[in-house]
CSV table of C-alpha atoms in Angstrom, one decimal:
chain,number,residue,atom,x,y,z
A,767,MET,CA,-16.6,-3.1,8.9
A,768,ASP,CA,-18.8,-6.1,10.3
A,769,GLU,CA,-16.9,-7.4,13.1
A,770,ILE,CA,-19.4,-9.6,14.6
A,771,LYS,CA,-19.5,-11.6,10.9
A,772,ILE,CA,-15.7,-11.5,10.9
A,773,LYS,CA,-15.8,-13.1,14.6
A,774,GLU,CA,-18.4,-16.1,13.4
A,775,ALA,CA,-16.2,-16.7,10.5
A,776,VAL,CA,-13.0,-16.9,12.6
A,777,LYS,CA,-14.6,-19.2,15.0
A,778,MET,CA,-15.6,-21.7,11.9
A,779,ILE,CA,-11.8,-21.7,10.4
A,780,ILE,CA,-10.6,-22.5,13.9
A,781,GLU,CA,-12.9,-25.3,13.9
A,782,ALA,CA,-12.5,-26.7,10.2
A,783,ILE,CA,-8.8,-26.7,11.1
A,784,GLY,CA,-9.7,-29.2,13.9
A,785,GLU,CA,-9.3,-26.9,16.7
A,786,ASP,CA,-11.5,-26.3,19.7
A,787,PRO,CA,-12.6,-22.3,19.5
A,788,GLU,CA,-13.4,-22.5,23.5
A,789,ARG,CA,-10.0,-23.8,24.4
A,790,GLU,CA,-8.5,-21.0,26.7
A,791,GLY,CA,-5.2,-19.7,24.1
A,792,LEU,CA,-8.0,-19.4,21.2
A,793,LEU,CA,-11.3,-18.0,23.3
A,794,GLU,CA,-10.7,-14.5,22.2
A,795,THR,CA,-8.8,-15.0,18.8
A,796,PRO,CA,-12.5,-13.9,16.9
A,797,ASP,CA,-12.2,-10.8,19.0
A,798,ARG,CA,-8.5,-10.0,18.4
A,799,ILE,CA,-8.8,-11.1,14.6
A,800,ALA,CA,-12.0,-8.8,13.9
A,801,LYS,CA,-10.3,-6.0,15.6
A,802,MET,CA,-7.1,-6.0,13.7
A,803,TYR,CA,-9.2,-6.1,10.3
A,804,SER,CA,-10.8,-3.4,11.3
A,805,GLU,CA,-7.2,-1.6,11.8
A,806,ILE,CA,-5.5,-3.2,8.8
A,807,PHE,CA,-8.3,-3.0,6.6
A,808,SER,CA,-9.3,0.7,7.6
A,809,GLY,CA,-8.4,1.9,3.9
A,810,MET,CA,-11.8,0.4,2.7
A,811,ASN,CA,-13.8,3.6,4.3
A,812,GLU,CA,-11.1,6.2,3.6
A,813,ASP,CA,-11.0,8.3,0.4
A,814,PRO,CA,-7.0,8.3,-0.6
A,815,VAL,CA,-7.9,11.2,-2.5
A,816,SER,CA,-8.5,13.8,0.4
A,817,HIS,CA,-4.9,13.6,1.5
A,818,LEU,CA,-3.7,15.0,-1.4
A,819,LEU,CA,-6.3,18.1,-1.1
A,820,LYS,CA,-3.8,20.1,1.0
A,821,GLN,CA,-1.9,21.8,-1.6
A,822,PHE,CA,0.9,24.2,-2.0
A,823,SER,CA,1.9,26.6,-5.0
A,824,VAL,CA,4.9,26.3,-6.4
A,825,GLU,CA,7.1,28.3,-9.4
A,826,ASN,CA,9.3,25.3,-10.6
A,827,ASP,CA,9.0,21.9,-11.9
A,828,ASP,CA,11.8,20.3,-10.5
A,829,ILE,CA,11.6,16.2,-9.4
A,830,ILE,CA,10.1,15.7,-5.8
A,831,LEU,CA,11.0,12.4,-4.5
A,832,GLU,CA,10.0,10.8,-1.6
A,833,LYS,CA,11.1,7.7,-0.8
A,834,ASP,CA,11.4,4.7,1.7
A,835,ILE,CA,7.6,5.1,2.5
A,836,TYR,CA,7.3,1.7,4.7
A,837,PHE,CA,4.2,0.3,4.6
A,838,TYR,CA,2.1,-3.0,5.2
A,839,SER,CA,-0.7,-4.4,3.1
A,840,MET,CA,-2.6,-7.8,2.4
A,841,CYS,CA,-2.7,-9.9,-0.5
A,842,GLU,CA,-5.8,-10.3,-1.8
A,843,HIS,CA,-5.1,-13.8,-3.3
A,844,HIS,CA,-4.2,-15.5,0.2
A,845,PHE,CA,-5.3,-12.6,2.6
A,846,LEU,CA,-1.4,-12.9,3.8
A,847,PRO,CA,0.9,-9.8,4.4
A,848,PHE,CA,2.9,-7.9,1.8
A,849,TYR,CA,5.5,-5.4,3.2
A,850,GLY,CA,8.4,-2.7,2.1
A,851,LYS,CA,9.1,0.4,0.6
A,852,ALA,CA,7.0,2.7,-1.4
A,853,HIS,CA,9.2,5.4,-3.7
A,854,ILE,CA,7.3,8.6,-5.0
A,855,ALA,CA,8.7,10.8,-7.7
A,856,TYR,CA,6.5,13.4,-9.6
A,857,ILE,CA,7.0,17.0,-11.6
A,858,PRO,CA,5.0,19.3,-9.9
A,859,ASN,CA,2.9,21.4,-12.3
A,860,GLY,CA,2.4,24.5,-10.1
A,861,LYS,CA,1.2,22.8,-7.0
A,862,VAL,CA,2.6,20.3,-4.8
A,863,ALA,CA,1.3,18.1,-1.7
A,864,GLY,CA,2.7,18.1,1.7
A,865,LEU,CA,5.2,15.3,2.2
A,866,SER,CA,3.2,13.8,4.9
A,867,LYS,CA,-0.1,13.6,2.4
A,868,LEU,CA,2.1,11.4,0.0
A,869,ALA,CA,2.9,8.9,2.8
A,870,ARG,CA,-1.0,9.2,4.0
A,871,THR,CA,-1.9,8.4,0.5
A,872,VAL,CA,0.2,5.3,0.3
A,873,GLU,CA,-1.3,4.1,3.6
A,874,VAL,CA,-4.8,4.5,2.7
A,875,TYR,CA,-4.3,2.2,-0.8
A,876,ALA,CA,-2.2,-0.5,1.2
A,877,LYS,CA,-5.0,-0.9,3.9
A,878,ARG,CA,-7.5,-2.4,1.9
A,879,PRO,CA,-7.1,-6.0,0.2
A,880,GLN,CA,-4.5,-5.1,-2.5
A,881,LEU,CA,-2.1,-6.6,-5.2
A,882,GLN,CA,1.1,-4.5,-5.3
A,883,GLU,CA,1.0,-3.6,-9.1
A,884,ARG,CA,-2.2,-2.1,-8.6
A,885,MET,CA,-1.4,-0.1,-5.6
A,886,THR,CA,1.6,1.3,-7.3
A,887,ALA,CA,-0.6,2.3,-10.6
A,888,GLN,CA,-3.3,3.7,-8.1
A,889,ILE,CA,-1.0,6.1,-6.4
A,890,ALA,CA,0.6,7.3,-9.5
A,891,ASP,CA,-3.0,7.8,-10.9
A,892,ALA,CA,-4.0,9.9,-7.9
A,893,ILE,CA,-0.9,12.3,-7.8
A,894,MET,CA,-1.6,12.8,-11.5
A,895,GLU,CA,-5.4,13.3,-11.3
A,896,ASN,CA,-5.2,15.6,-8.3
A,897,LEU,CA,-2.1,17.4,-8.5
A,898,ASP,CA,-2.4,17.5,-12.1
A,899,ALA,CA,1.1,16.5,-12.1
A,900,LYS,CA,3.7,16.8,-15.3
A,901,GLY,CA,4.7,13.4,-14.4
A,902,ALA,CA,5.0,10.7,-11.8
A,903,MET,CA,6.8,7.4,-11.3
A,904,ILE,CA,6.1,5.2,-8.4
A,905,VAL,CA,8.5,2.4,-7.3
A,906,ILE,CA,7.1,-0.3,-4.7
A,907,GLU,CA,9.6,-2.9,-3.5
A,908,ALA,CA,7.9,-5.5,-1.2
A,909,GLU,CA,8.5,-9.0,0.5
A,910,HIS,CA,5.0,-11.2,0.0
A,911,MET,CA,4.4,-13.6,2.9
A,912,CYS,CA,2.6,-15.7,0.3
A,913,MET,CA,5.8,-16.6,-1.1
A,914,THR,CA,8.1,-16.6,2.0
A,915,MET,CA,6.2,-19.2,4.5
A,916,ARG,CA,3.9,-21.3,1.7
A,917,GLY,CA,4.3,-22.5,-1.5
A,918,VAL,CA,7.6,-21.4,-3.1
A,919,LYS,CA,8.9,-20.4,0.6
A,920,LYS,CA,11.4,-18.1,-0.6
A,921,PRO,CA,12.0,-15.9,2.2
A,922,GLY,CA,13.8,-12.3,1.3
A,923,ALA,CA,12.5,-12.5,-2.3
A,924,LYS,CA,11.5,-9.3,-3.1
A,925,THR,CA,9.0,-7.7,-5.8
A,926,SER,CA,9.6,-4.6,-7.5
A,927,THR,CA,6.9,-2.7,-9.3
A,928,ILE,CA,7.3,0.4,-11.2
A,929,VAL,CA,4.9,2.7,-12.8
A,930,THR,CA,5.3,6.1,-15.0
A,931,ARG,CA,2.9,8.7,-16.2
A,932,GLY,CA,3.4,11.6,-17.9
A,933,ARG,CA,6.9,12.6,-18.4
A,934,PHE,CA,8.5,9.7,-16.9
A,935,LYS,CA,6.8,7.7,-19.3
A,936,GLU,CA,8.3,9.5,-22.2
A,937,ASP,CA,11.8,10.5,-20.7
A,938,ILE,CA,14.3,7.5,-20.2
A,939,ASN,CA,16.7,10.2,-18.3
A,940,LEU,CA,14.1,11.1,-15.8
A,941,ARG,CA,13.1,7.4,-14.8
A,942,ASN,CA,16.9,6.8,-14.3
A,943,GLU,CA,17.4,9.9,-12.3
A,944,VAL,CA,15.0,8.5,-10.0
A,945,LEU,CA,16.2,5.3,-9.9
A,946,ARG,CA,19.8,6.6,-9.3
A,947,LEU,CA,18.2,8.6,-5.9
A,948,ILE,CA,16.4,5.8,-4.7
């Protein structure tokens, strides 16, 4: 992360909107934003798959559902936050990931300039490929600040994305069971 470049860019934005970057209240703003960007875009330098490498053997192939995984991300179109909950369901094929590892995988994908639709698919694909799952279903519900504070200005409007892979794609009853549990 090039914090020096971020600071310079923020200073230019402050000037471009007609403010004085030397004003007391804005003097340290470029530094604060550079540090914030290092934190909220930390997923750029992390491999989400690394969290799915800690696996455990299982005999059954019953649905595993981890729901209400809260996340915060930045929309790549406006660089405004979107935030909400991710729900992960998958059918194991002899191995499972530690539960915290699912949440960490969501976190890594969320901490990048992102689209909700892409993030949903990325999580599903990572589970299918790295756990060799028989199926995966990811549901994400999020509120987008680009719809809340600008443009259409509709606070409370939520976007839901659902991605299904494997047996969840083939079997509507499995999909409905997960949606009922969520």
